[in-house]
PDB file of C-alpha atoms in Angstrom:
ATOM      1  CA  ASP A  10       0.000   0.000   0.000  1.00 49.00           C
ATOM      2  CA  ASP A  11       0.970   3.699   0.019  1.00 48.00           C
ATOM      3  CA  ASP A  12       2.304   3.541   3.591  1.00 52.00           C
ATOM      4  CA  ASP A  13       4.619   0.689   2.668  1.00 53.00           C
ATOM      5  CA  ASP A  14       5.919   2.692  -0.301  1.00 57.00           C
ATOM      6  CA  GLU A  15       6.663   5.669   1.933  1.00 56.00           C
ATOM      7  CA  ASN A  16       8.583   3.518   4.407  1.00 54.00           C
ATOM      8  CA  ALA A  17      10.498   1.535   1.799  1.00 58.00           C
ATOM      9  CA  PRO A  18      14.281   1.778   2.270  1.00 55.00           C
ATOM     10  CA  VAL A  19      16.115   4.265   0.103  1.00 54.00           C
ATOM     11  CA  VAL A  20      18.544   2.523  -2.233  1.00 58.00           C
ATOM     12  CA  ARG A  21      21.434   4.456  -3.754  1.00 61.00           C
ATOM     13  CA  THR A  22      25.041   3.900  -4.716  1.00 66.00           C
ATOM     14  CA  VAL A  23      27.716   6.159  -3.284  1.00 65.00           C
ATOM     15  CA  ARG A  24      31.257   6.115  -4.621  1.00 75.00           C
ATOM     16  CA  HIS A  25      33.636   8.404  -2.828  1.00 75.00           C
ATOM     17  CA  SER A  26      37.302   8.560  -1.915  1.00 76.00           C
ATOM     18  CA  LEU A  27      38.242  10.006   1.467  1.00 75.00           C
ATOM     19  CA  ASP A  28      41.747  11.352   1.015  1.00 71.00           C
ATOM     20  CA  ARG A  29      41.866  14.534   3.133  1.00 75.00           C
ATOM     21  CA  ASN A  30      42.235  14.826   6.872  1.00 75.00           C
ATOM     22  CA  GLY A  31      38.841  15.368   8.544  1.00 83.00           C
ATOM     23  CA  GLU A  32      36.833  14.697   5.379  1.00 85.00           C
ATOM     24  CA  THR A  33      33.420  13.084   5.943  1.00 86.00           C
ATOM     25  CA  ILE A  34      30.636  11.620   3.813  1.00 84.00           C
ATOM     26  CA  THR A  35      27.042  10.721   4.705  1.00 83.00           C
ATOM     27  CA  ILE A  36      26.374   7.084   3.883  1.00 80.00           C
ATOM     28  CA  ALA A  37      22.915   6.690   5.460  1.00 81.00           C
ATOM     29  CA  ARG A  38      20.505   9.152   7.041  1.00 83.00           C
ATOM     30  CA  GLY A  39      18.587   8.347  10.202  1.00 84.00           C
ATOM     31  CA  GLY A  40      14.809   8.118  10.294  1.00 85.00           C
ATOM     32  CA  ARG A  41      12.308  10.319  12.089  1.00 85.00           C
ATOM     33  CA  GLY A  42      10.281   8.995  14.981  1.00 83.00           C
ATOM     34  CA  GLY A  43       6.494   9.131  14.980  1.00 83.00           C
ATOM     35  CA  LEU A  44       4.309  10.775  17.660  1.00 85.00           C
ATOM     36  CA  GLY A  45       2.365   8.574  20.037  1.00 82.00           C
ATOM     37  CA  ASN A  46      -1.172   9.304  21.261  1.00 80.00           C
ATOM     38  CA  GLN A  47       0.060  11.043  24.436  1.00 81.00           C
ATOM     39  CA  ASN A  48       1.458  13.836  22.272  1.00 79.00           C
ATOM     40  CA  PHE A  49      -2.103  14.714  21.267  1.00 79.00           C
ATOM     41  CA  ALA A  50      -3.637  14.650  24.743  1.00 82.00           C
ATOM     42  CA  THR A  51      -5.621  17.762  25.830  1.00 83.00           C
ATOM     43  CA  PRO A  52      -7.726  18.560  28.884  1.00 83.00           C
ATOM     44  CA  ALA A  53     -10.758  17.776  26.803  1.00 79.00           C
ATOM     45  CA  ARG A  54      -9.300  14.616  25.209  1.00 81.00           C
ATOM     46  CA  ARG A  55      -7.297  12.753  27.768  1.00 80.00           C
ATOM     47  CA  ARG A  56      -7.078   9.482  25.831  1.00 81.00           C
ATOM     48  CA  PRO A  57      -6.631  10.427  22.212  1.00 81.00           C
ATOM     49  CA  THR A  58      -6.462   7.743  19.573  1.00 81.00           C
ATOM     50  CA  VAL A  59      -4.505   9.902  17.177  1.00 81.00           C
ATOM     51  CA  ARG A  60      -0.908   9.087  16.353  1.00 81.00           C
ATOM     52  CA  THR A  61       1.529   9.640  13.481  1.00 85.00           C
ATOM     53  CA  LYS A  62       3.843   7.165  11.842  1.00 85.00           C
ATOM     54  CA  GLY A  63       7.584   7.669  11.779  1.00 84.00           C
ATOM     55  CA  VAL A  64       9.714   7.861   8.675  1.00 86.00           C
ATOM     56  CA  ARG A  65      12.109   5.012   8.107  1.00 84.00           C
ATOM     57  CA  GLY A  66      15.831   5.757   7.890  1.00 83.00           C
ATOM     58  CA  ASP A  67      18.211   4.616   5.200  1.00 80.00           C
ATOM     59  CA  GLU A  68      19.608   1.101   5.149  1.00 80.00           C
ATOM     60  CA  ALA A  69      23.162   0.806   3.917  1.00 78.00           C
ATOM     61  CA  VAL A  70      25.426  -2.018   2.833  1.00 80.00           C
ATOM     62  CA  VAL A  71      28.900  -0.497   2.913  1.00 79.00           C
ATOM     63  CA  TYR A  72      31.935  -1.856   1.093  1.00 76.00           C
ATOM     64  CA  ALA A  73      34.982   0.083   2.278  1.00 74.00           C
ATOM     65  CA  THR A  74      38.439  -0.300   0.782  1.00 72.00           C
ATOM     66  CA  LEU A  75      41.514   0.951   2.600  1.00 69.00           C
ATOM     67  CA  LYS A  76      44.125   2.566   0.389  1.00 70.00           C
ATOM     68  CA  LEU A  77      47.265   3.151   2.352  1.00 67.00           C
ATOM     69  CA  ILE A  78      48.490   6.738   2.433  1.00 72.00           C
ATOM     70  CA  ALA A  79      52.272   7.046   2.536  1.00 84.00           C
ATOM     71  CA  ASP A  80      54.770   9.421   1.003  1.00 90.00           C
ATOM     72  CA  VAL A  81      56.866   6.623  -0.507  1.00 92.00           C
ATOM     73  CA  GLY A  82      55.964   3.129  -1.669  1.00 90.00           C
ATOM     74  CA  LEU A  83      58.514   0.324  -2.045  1.00 92.00           C
ATOM     75  CA  VAL A  84      57.532  -1.685  -5.121  1.00 90.00           C
ATOM     76  CA  GLY A  85      59.251  -4.926  -6.042  1.00 88.00           C
ATOM     77  CA  PHE A  86      59.161  -8.663  -6.507  1.00 87.00           C
ATOM     78  CA  PRO A  87      59.051 -10.912  -3.435  1.00 84.00           C
ATOM     79  CA  ASN A  88      62.378 -11.329  -1.639  1.00 84.00           C
ATOM     80  CA  VAL A  89      64.186  -8.345  -3.143  1.00 88.00           C
ATOM     81  CA  GLY A  90      64.837  -6.771   0.275  1.00 88.00           C
ATOM     82  CA  LYS A  91      61.961  -4.300   0.735  1.00 89.00           C
ATOM     83  CA  SER A  92      61.237  -5.354   4.325  1.00 88.00           C
ATOM     84  CA  THR A  93      64.931  -5.371   5.197  1.00 90.00           C
ATOM     85  CA  LEU A  94      65.212  -1.824   3.879  1.00 93.00           C
ATOM     86  CA  LEU A  95      62.186  -0.669   5.859  1.00 91.00           C
ATOM     87  CA  ARG A  96      63.655  -2.148   9.047  1.00 90.00           C
ATOM     88  CA  LEU A  97      66.915  -0.329   8.372  1.00 93.00           C
ATOM     89  CA  VAL A  98      65.495   3.160   7.789  1.00 92.00           C
ATOM     90  CA  SER A  99      62.655   3.154  10.338  1.00 90.00           C
ATOM     91  CA  ARG A 100      61.458   1.500  13.535  1.00 87.00           C
ATOM     92  CA  ALA A 101      58.944  -0.640  11.681  1.00 81.00           C
ATOM     93  CA  VAL A 102      59.406  -4.391  12.126  1.00 75.00           C
ATOM     94  CA  PRO A 103      57.920  -6.170   9.094  1.00 67.00           C
ATOM     95  CA  GLU A 104      58.485  -9.911   8.921  1.00 56.00           C
ATOM     96  CA  VAL A 105      61.615 -10.935   7.054  1.00 56.00           C
ATOM     97  CA  GLY A 106      62.171 -14.419   5.627  1.00 50.00           C
ATOM     98  CA  ASP A 107      63.806 -16.348   2.804  1.00 52.00           C
ATOM     99  CA  PHE A 108      60.514 -17.357   1.202  1.00 42.00           C
ATOM    100  CA  ALA A 109      58.132 -15.565  -1.160  1.00 46.00           C
ATOM    101  CA  PHE A 110      55.316 -13.334   0.102  1.00 46.00           C
ATOM    102  CA  THR A 111      56.751 -12.855   3.574  1.00 51.00           C
ATOM    103  CA  THR A 112      54.918  -9.513   3.611  1.00 50.00           C
ATOM    104  CA  LEU A 113      51.179 -10.154   3.406  1.00 54.00           C
ATOM    105  CA  HIS A 114      50.048  -6.689   4.492  1.00 65.00           C
ATOM    106  CA  PRO A 115      51.609  -3.261   3.940  1.00 73.00           C
ATOM    107  CA  SER A 116      53.893  -2.025   6.705  1.00 81.00           C
ATOM    108  CA  VAL A 117      54.468   1.688   7.235  1.00 85.00           C
ATOM    109  CA  GLY A 118      57.500   3.253   8.859  1.00 89.00           C
ATOM    110  CA  VAL A 119      58.522   6.825   9.612  1.00 91.00           C
ATOM    111  CA  VAL A 120      61.918   7.810   8.204  1.00 92.00           C
ATOM    112  CA  SER A 121      63.906  10.572   9.890  1.00 90.00           C
ATOM    113  CA  VAL A 122      65.769  12.601   7.301  1.00 89.00           C
ATOM    114  CA  VAL A 123      69.289  13.460   8.455  1.00 80.00           C
ATOM    115  CA  ASP A 124      71.566  15.723   6.444  1.00 74.00           C
ATOM    116  CA  ARG A 125      75.189  14.951   5.682  1.00 69.00           C
ATOM    117  CA  ASP A 126      76.245  16.679   8.903  1.00 69.00           C
ATOM    118  CA  GLY A 127      74.013  14.413  10.990  1.00 70.00           C
ATOM    119  CA  ALA A 128      71.328  17.018  11.746  1.00 71.00           C
ATOM    120  CA  LYS A 129      67.686  15.918  11.560  1.00 73.00           C
ATOM    121  CA  ILE A 130      65.822  18.082   9.050  1.00 74.00           C
ATOM    122  CA  SER A 131      62.453  16.336   8.556  1.00 87.00           C
ATOM    123  CA  ARG A 132      60.736  12.984   8.207  1.00 89.00           C
ATOM    124  CA  PHE A 133      58.439  11.119   5.831  1.00 92.00           C
ATOM    125  CA  THR A 134      56.432   7.897   5.729  1.00 91.00           C
ATOM    126  CA  ILE A 135      57.472   4.891   3.698  1.00 91.00           C
ATOM    127  CA  ALA A 136      55.429   1.768   2.979  1.00 87.00           C
ATOM    128  CA  ASP A 137      56.702  -1.752   2.388  1.00 85.00           C
ATOM    129  CA  LEU A 138      54.110  -3.081  -0.046  1.00 79.00           C
ATOM    130  CA  PRO A 139      53.525  -6.825  -0.576  1.00 70.00           C
ATOM    131  CA  GLY A 140      55.569  -8.423  -3.335  1.00 63.00           C
ATOM    132  CA  LEU A 141      54.360  -8.005  -6.894  1.00 67.00           C
ATOM    133  CA  ILE A 142      54.484 -10.655  -9.618  1.00 58.00           C
ATOM    134  CA  ALA A 143      53.524 -10.775 -13.284  1.00 62.00           C
ATOM    135  CA  GLY A 144      49.738 -10.832 -13.633  1.00 57.00           C
ATOM    136  CA  ALA A 145      49.092  -8.896 -10.411  1.00 52.00           C
ATOM    137  CA  HIS A 146      46.594  -6.619 -12.206  1.00 47.00           C
ATOM    138  CA  GLU A 147      44.570  -9.810 -12.838  1.00 55.00           C
ATOM    139  CA  ASN A 148      44.719 -10.487  -9.089  1.00 51.00           C
ATOM    140  CA  LYS A 149      47.491 -13.084  -9.311  1.00 52.00           C
ATOM    141  CA  GLY A 150      49.662 -13.440  -6.225  1.00 49.00           C
ATOM    142  CA  LEU A 151      48.487 -10.779  -3.792  1.00 52.00           C
ATOM    143  CA  GLY A 152      47.285  -8.828  -6.814  1.00 48.00           C
ATOM    144  CA  LEU A 153      44.831  -6.072  -6.017  1.00 56.00           C
ATOM    145  CA  GLU A 154      45.674  -6.336  -2.318  1.00 62.00           C
ATOM    146  CA  PHE A 155      48.943  -4.671  -3.290  1.00 66.00           C
ATOM    147  CA  LEU A 156      48.168  -2.481  -6.262  1.00 73.00           C
ATOM    148  CA  ARG A 157      45.480  -0.332  -4.667  1.00 75.00           C
ATOM    149  CA  HIS A 158      47.974   1.027  -2.131  1.00 75.00           C
ATOM    150  CA  VAL A 159      50.278   2.406  -4.833  1.00 81.00           C
ATOM    151  CA  GLU A 160      47.731   5.035  -5.894  1.00 82.00           C
ATOM    152  CA  ARG A 161      48.207   7.211  -2.803  1.00 81.00           C
ATOM    153  CA  CYS A 162      52.015   7.202  -2.687  1.00 87.00           C
ATOM    154  CA  ALA A 163      53.726  10.403  -3.821  1.00 87.00           C
ATOM    155  CA  VAL A 164      56.983   8.685  -4.814  1.00 92.00           C
ATOM    156  CA  LEU A 165      57.566   5.125  -6.001  1.00 93.00           C
ATOM    157  CA  CYS A 166      60.787   3.234  -5.388  1.00 95.00           C
ATOM    158  CA  PHE A 167      61.163   0.209  -7.632  1.00 95.00           C
ATOM    159  CA  VAL A 168      63.378  -2.210  -5.716  1.00 95.00           C
ATOM    160  CA  VAL A 169      65.220  -4.666  -7.990  1.00 95.00           C
ATOM    161  CA  ASP A 170      67.553  -7.540  -7.186  1.00 93.00           C
ATOM    162  CA  MET A 171      71.170  -7.078  -8.262  1.00 94.00           C
ATOM    163  CA  ALA A 172      72.014 -10.645  -7.205  1.00 90.00           C
ATOM    164  CA  PRO A 173      69.833 -12.659  -9.620  1.00 88.00           C
ATOM    165  CA  HIS A 174      69.723 -16.452  -9.710  1.00 82.00           C
ATOM    166  CA  PRO A 175      71.942 -18.077 -12.392  1.00 83.00           C
ATOM    167  CA  ARG A 176      70.299 -20.429 -14.857  1.00 78.00           C
ATOM    168  CA  ALA A 177      70.478 -24.152 -14.168  1.00 63.00           C
ATOM    169  CA  GLN A 178      72.857 -24.914 -17.055  1.00 62.00           C
ATOM    170  CA  LEU A 179      75.582 -22.905 -15.330  1.00 62.00           C
ATOM    171  CA  PHE A 180      75.690 -25.616 -12.675  1.00 57.00           C
ATOM    172  CA  ALA A 181      75.926 -28.488 -15.156  1.00 58.00           C
ATOM    173  CA  PRO A 182      79.041 -30.675 -15.052  1.00 66.00           C
ATOM    174  CA  GLY A 183      81.808 -29.155 -17.133  1.00 64.00           C
ATOM    175  CA  ALA A 184      80.188 -25.698 -17.321  1.00 64.00           C
ATOM    176  CA  GLU A 185      82.598 -22.822 -16.993  1.00 70.00           C
ATOM    177  CA  PRO A 186      82.116 -20.584 -13.942  1.00 70.00           C
ATOM    178  CA  LEU A 187      80.319 -17.348 -14.658  1.00 76.00           C
ATOM    179  CA  SER A 188      82.484 -14.283 -14.153  1.00 76.00           C
ATOM    180  CA  PRO A 189      81.398 -10.628 -13.932  1.00 81.00           C
ATOM    181  CA  GLY A 190      83.733  -9.845 -16.834  1.00 78.00           C
ATOM    182  CA  ALA A 191      81.602 -11.973 -19.123  1.00 79.00           C
ATOM    183  CA  LEU A 192      78.576  -9.695 -18.671  1.00 82.00           C
ATOM    184  CA  VAL A 193      79.308  -7.055 -21.300  1.00 81.00           C
ATOM    185  CA  ALA A 194      75.915  -7.007 -23.053  1.00 84.00           C
ATOM    186  CA  HIS A 195      72.272  -7.385 -22.075  1.00 88.00           C
ATOM    187  CA  SER A 196      72.120 -10.682 -23.964  1.00 87.00           C
ATOM    188  CA  ASP A 197      74.979 -12.047 -21.840  1.00 84.00           C
ATOM    189  CA  ALA A 198      73.062 -11.391 -18.628  1.00 87.00           C
ATOM    190  CA  GLU A 199      69.752 -12.628 -20.043  1.00 86.00           C
ATOM    191  CA  ALA A 200      71.428 -15.903 -21.005  1.00 86.00           C
ATOM    192  CA  ALA A 201      73.119 -16.277 -17.648  1.00 84.00           C
ATOM    193  CA  PHE A 202      70.312 -15.401 -15.218  1.00 86.00           C
ATOM    194  CA  VAL A 203      66.726 -16.534 -14.713  1.00 82.00           C
ATOM    195  CA  SER A 204      65.623 -12.924 -14.428  1.00 87.00           C
ATOM    196  CA  THR A 205      67.579  -9.706 -14.797  1.00 92.00           C
ATOM    197  CA  PRO A 206      67.026  -6.438 -12.874  1.00 93.00           C
ATOM    198  CA  TRP A 207      65.666  -4.717 -15.998  1.00 95.00           C
ATOM    199  CA  ASP A 208      63.284  -7.646 -16.568  1.00 92.00           C
ATOM    200  CA  GLU A 209      61.927  -7.126 -13.042  1.00 92.00           C
ATOM    201  CA  LEU A 210      61.602  -3.375 -13.560  1.00 94.00           C
ATOM    202  CA  GLY A 211      59.735  -3.890 -16.830  1.00 92.00           C
ATOM    203  CA  VAL A 212      57.236  -6.265 -15.211  1.00 90.00           C
ATOM    204  CA  LEU A 213      56.646  -3.876 -12.300  1.00 90.00           C
ATOM    205  CA  GLN A 214      55.972  -0.916 -14.585  1.00 91.00           C
ATOM    206  CA  THR A 215      53.765  -2.999 -16.889  1.00 89.00           C
ATOM    207  CA  GLU A 216      51.629  -4.221 -13.989  1.00 85.00           C
ATOM    208  CA  LEU A 217      51.111  -0.721 -12.619  1.00 87.00           C
ATOM    209  CA  GLU A 218      50.093   0.569 -16.032  1.00 88.00           C
ATOM    210  CA  ALA A 219      47.721  -2.367 -16.604  1.00 85.00           C
ATOM    211  CA  TYR A 220      46.066  -1.730 -13.244  1.00 83.00           C
ATOM    212  CA  LYS A 221      45.658   2.013 -13.839  1.00 85.00           C
ATOM    213  CA  PRO A 222      47.038   3.804 -16.907  1.00 87.00           C
ATOM    214  CA  GLY A 223      49.558   6.475 -15.945  1.00 88.00           C
ATOM    215  CA  LEU A 224      50.204   5.047 -12.494  1.00 86.00           C
ATOM    216  CA  ALA A 225      53.799   4.115 -13.273  1.00 85.00           C
ATOM    217  CA  THR A 226      54.655   7.277 -15.159  1.00 86.00           C
ATOM    218  CA  ALA A 227      52.739  10.080 -13.430  1.00 85.00           C
ATOM    219  CA  LYS A 228      54.600   9.792 -10.131  1.00 88.00           C
ATOM    220  CA  ALA A 229      58.176  10.593  -9.241  1.00 89.00           C
ATOM    221  CA  ALA A 230      60.118   7.325  -9.191  1.00 93.00           C
ATOM    222  CA  PHE A 231      63.508   5.800  -8.453  1.00 93.00           C
ATOM    223  CA  VAL A 232      65.084   2.441  -9.046  1.00 96.00           C
ATOM    224  CA  LEU A 233      66.757   1.141  -5.900  1.00 96.00           C
ATOM    225  CA  ALA A 234      69.286  -1.444  -7.065  1.00 96.00           C
ATOM    226  CA  ASN A 235      69.429  -3.540  -3.903  1.00 96.00           C
ATOM    227  CA  LYS A 236      72.102  -6.125  -3.074  1.00 94.00           C
ATOM    228  CA  SER A 237      74.610  -3.951  -4.922  1.00 94.00           C
ATOM    229  CA  ASP A 238      77.383  -5.600  -2.937  1.00 92.00           C
ATOM    230  CA  GLY A 239      76.783  -8.874  -4.807  1.00 88.00           C
ATOM    231  CA  PRO A 240      79.431 -10.401  -7.092  1.00 88.00           C
ATOM    232  CA  PHE A 241      77.719  -9.394 -10.363  1.00 91.00           C
ATOM    233  CA  ALA A 242      76.193  -6.076  -9.271  1.00 93.00           C
ATOM    234  CA  GLN A 243      78.900  -3.820 -10.700  1.00 93.00           C
ATOM    235  CA  ALA A 244      78.668  -5.537 -14.086  1.00 93.00           C
ATOM    236  CA  LEU A 245      74.854  -5.393 -14.133  1.00 94.00           C
ATOM    237  CA  LEU A 246      74.560  -1.783 -12.987  1.00 95.00           C
ATOM    238  CA  PRO A 247      75.496  -0.047 -16.290  1.00 94.00           C
ATOM    239  CA  LEU A 248      73.304  -2.502 -18.192  1.00 94.00           C
ATOM    240  CA  LEU A 249      70.358  -1.617 -15.938  1.00 95.00           C
ATOM    241  CA  ARG A 250      70.938   2.117 -16.370  1.00 96.00           C
ATOM    242  CA  ALA A 251      70.975   1.668 -20.125  1.00 95.00           C
ATOM    243  CA  ARG A 252      67.484   0.123 -20.006  1.00 94.00           C
ATOM    244  CA  THR A 253      65.674   2.831 -18.021  1.00 95.00           C
ATOM    245  CA  THR A 254      65.358   6.600 -17.889  1.00 94.00           C
ATOM    246  CA  LEU A 255      64.660   6.540 -14.140  1.00 95.00           C
ATOM    247  CA  PRO A 256      67.422   7.414 -11.666  1.00 95.00           C
ATOM    248  CA  VAL A 257      69.143   4.230 -10.492  1.00 96.00           C
ATOM    249  CA  VAL A 258      70.556   4.274  -6.963  1.00 96.00           C
ATOM    250  CA  PRO A 259      72.684   1.248  -5.923  1.00 97.00           C
ATOM    251  CA  ILE A 260      72.150   0.293  -2.277  1.00 96.00           C
ATOM    252  CA  SER A 261      72.559  -2.600   0.120  1.00 96.00           C
ATOM    253  CA  ALA A 262      69.711  -2.884   2.627  1.00 93.00           C
ATOM    254  CA  LEU A 263      71.678  -5.548   4.495  1.00 91.00           C
ATOM    255  CA  THR A 264      74.834  -3.515   5.101  1.00 94.00           C
ATOM    256  CA  GLY A 265      73.360  -0.008   4.785  1.00 94.00           C
ATOM    257  CA  ARG A 266      75.607   0.908   1.886  1.00 95.00           C
ATOM    258  CA  ASN A 267      74.513   4.161   0.191  1.00 95.00           C
ATOM    259  CA  VAL A 268      71.120   4.073   1.953  1.00 95.00           C
ATOM    260  CA  ARG A 269      71.498   7.531   3.543  1.00 91.00           C
ATOM    261  CA  ALA A 270      72.204   9.079   0.138  1.00 92.00           C
ATOM    262  CA  ALA A 271      69.147   7.308  -1.272  1.00 94.00           C
ATOM    263  CA  ILE A 272      66.956   8.659   1.551  1.00 93.00           C
ATOM    264  CA  LEU A 273      68.106  12.224   0.859  1.00 92.00           C
ATOM    265  CA  ARG A 274      67.332  11.863  -2.852  1.00 92.00           C
ATOM    266  CA  ILE A 275      63.887  10.448  -2.097  1.00 93.00           C
ATOM    267  CA  TYR A 276      63.159  13.285   0.331  1.00 92.00           C
ATOM    268  CA  ASP A 277      64.206  15.881  -2.252  1.00 91.00           C
ATOM    269  CA  SER A 278      61.895  14.191  -4.754  1.00 90.00           C
ATOM    270  CA  ILE A 279      58.943  14.384  -2.350  1.00 90.00           C
ATOM    271  CA  ARG A 280      59.530  18.092  -1.865  1.00 87.00           C
ATOM    272  CA  ALA A 281      59.905  18.654  -5.607  1.00 84.00           C
ATOM    273  CA  ALA A 282      56.580  16.909  -6.188  1.00 77.00           C
ATOM    274  CA  LYS A 283      54.988  19.523  -3.892  1.00 59.00           C
ATOM    275  CA  THR A 284      53.412  16.763  -1.841  1.00 46.00           C
ATOM    276  CA  PRO A 285      53.066  17.433   1.917  1.00 48.00           C
ATOM    277  CA  VAL A 286      55.598  15.375   3.793  1.00 47.00           C
ATOM    278  CA  SER A 287      54.100  13.631   6.832  1.00 49.00           C
ATOM    279  CA  GLY A 288      55.158  15.326  10.026  1.00 47.00           C
ATOM    280  CA  SER A 289      57.148  18.033   8.253  1.00 42.00           C
ATOM    281  CA  GLU A 290      56.945  21.756   8.846  1.00 41.00           C
ATOM    282  CA  SER A 291      54.383  22.112   6.040  1.00 37.00           C
ATOM    283  CA  GLN A 292      51.781  20.387   8.202  1.00 38.00           C
ATOM    284  CA  GLN A 293      52.510  22.166  11.442  1.00 32.00           C
TER     285      GLN A 293
END
């Protein structure tokens, strides 16, 4: 009947992104209570039979998705050293292990920026994002659980492995040992290793673009060449730089080699992007 139509729940779809401090959105509005017969009592009518019906409030089924907000996102394959790096530069304690997908959920740390004289000048947030594999935009591996967090990061750091695994034939009986001097061309490295650093970088950028066009190119980005103290790192480094236009910074998250210089470059990039740095003077 007409009364049922008036009290039917309101159905609507709301799509909104909350990305500013203090921002709110109304998902469902409350109803309005009716008036019982005592509200209509008078000296002449002490027991009125009049009453009004209330108005039903909205009913809402809410699907909320958390997109991590951090200044910097560490993007890389599983086991390239992202969690080790986060432990080194902040007080965050993500799980570290020698197996794939050790990080199942993003971990956020606060990095204190110290100048070359040792004076603290600011800080920013950095997120260790779960490992990415080929096909992540199709929800393979941790897939969308990872990719959605990249959207809010101001700067992306692609972490690649400078100590790749040699191909099986290099361990065959009679095979000559692989030497860094033999890696003079990209084809030499591609024949010697299961995956090269530039292969990893290409997959990472492709997956970001497939998930959301422009995601890999619209943000400031670095390539952090981790494990640069490995036996083949120095030979692979110029080959990697020849395959990308992004700045390549060799580091070792295990020993801390060149990490302070990398942090300063990342901080400068955040400021250049005119993105508020968490906890910095711009927010005080």
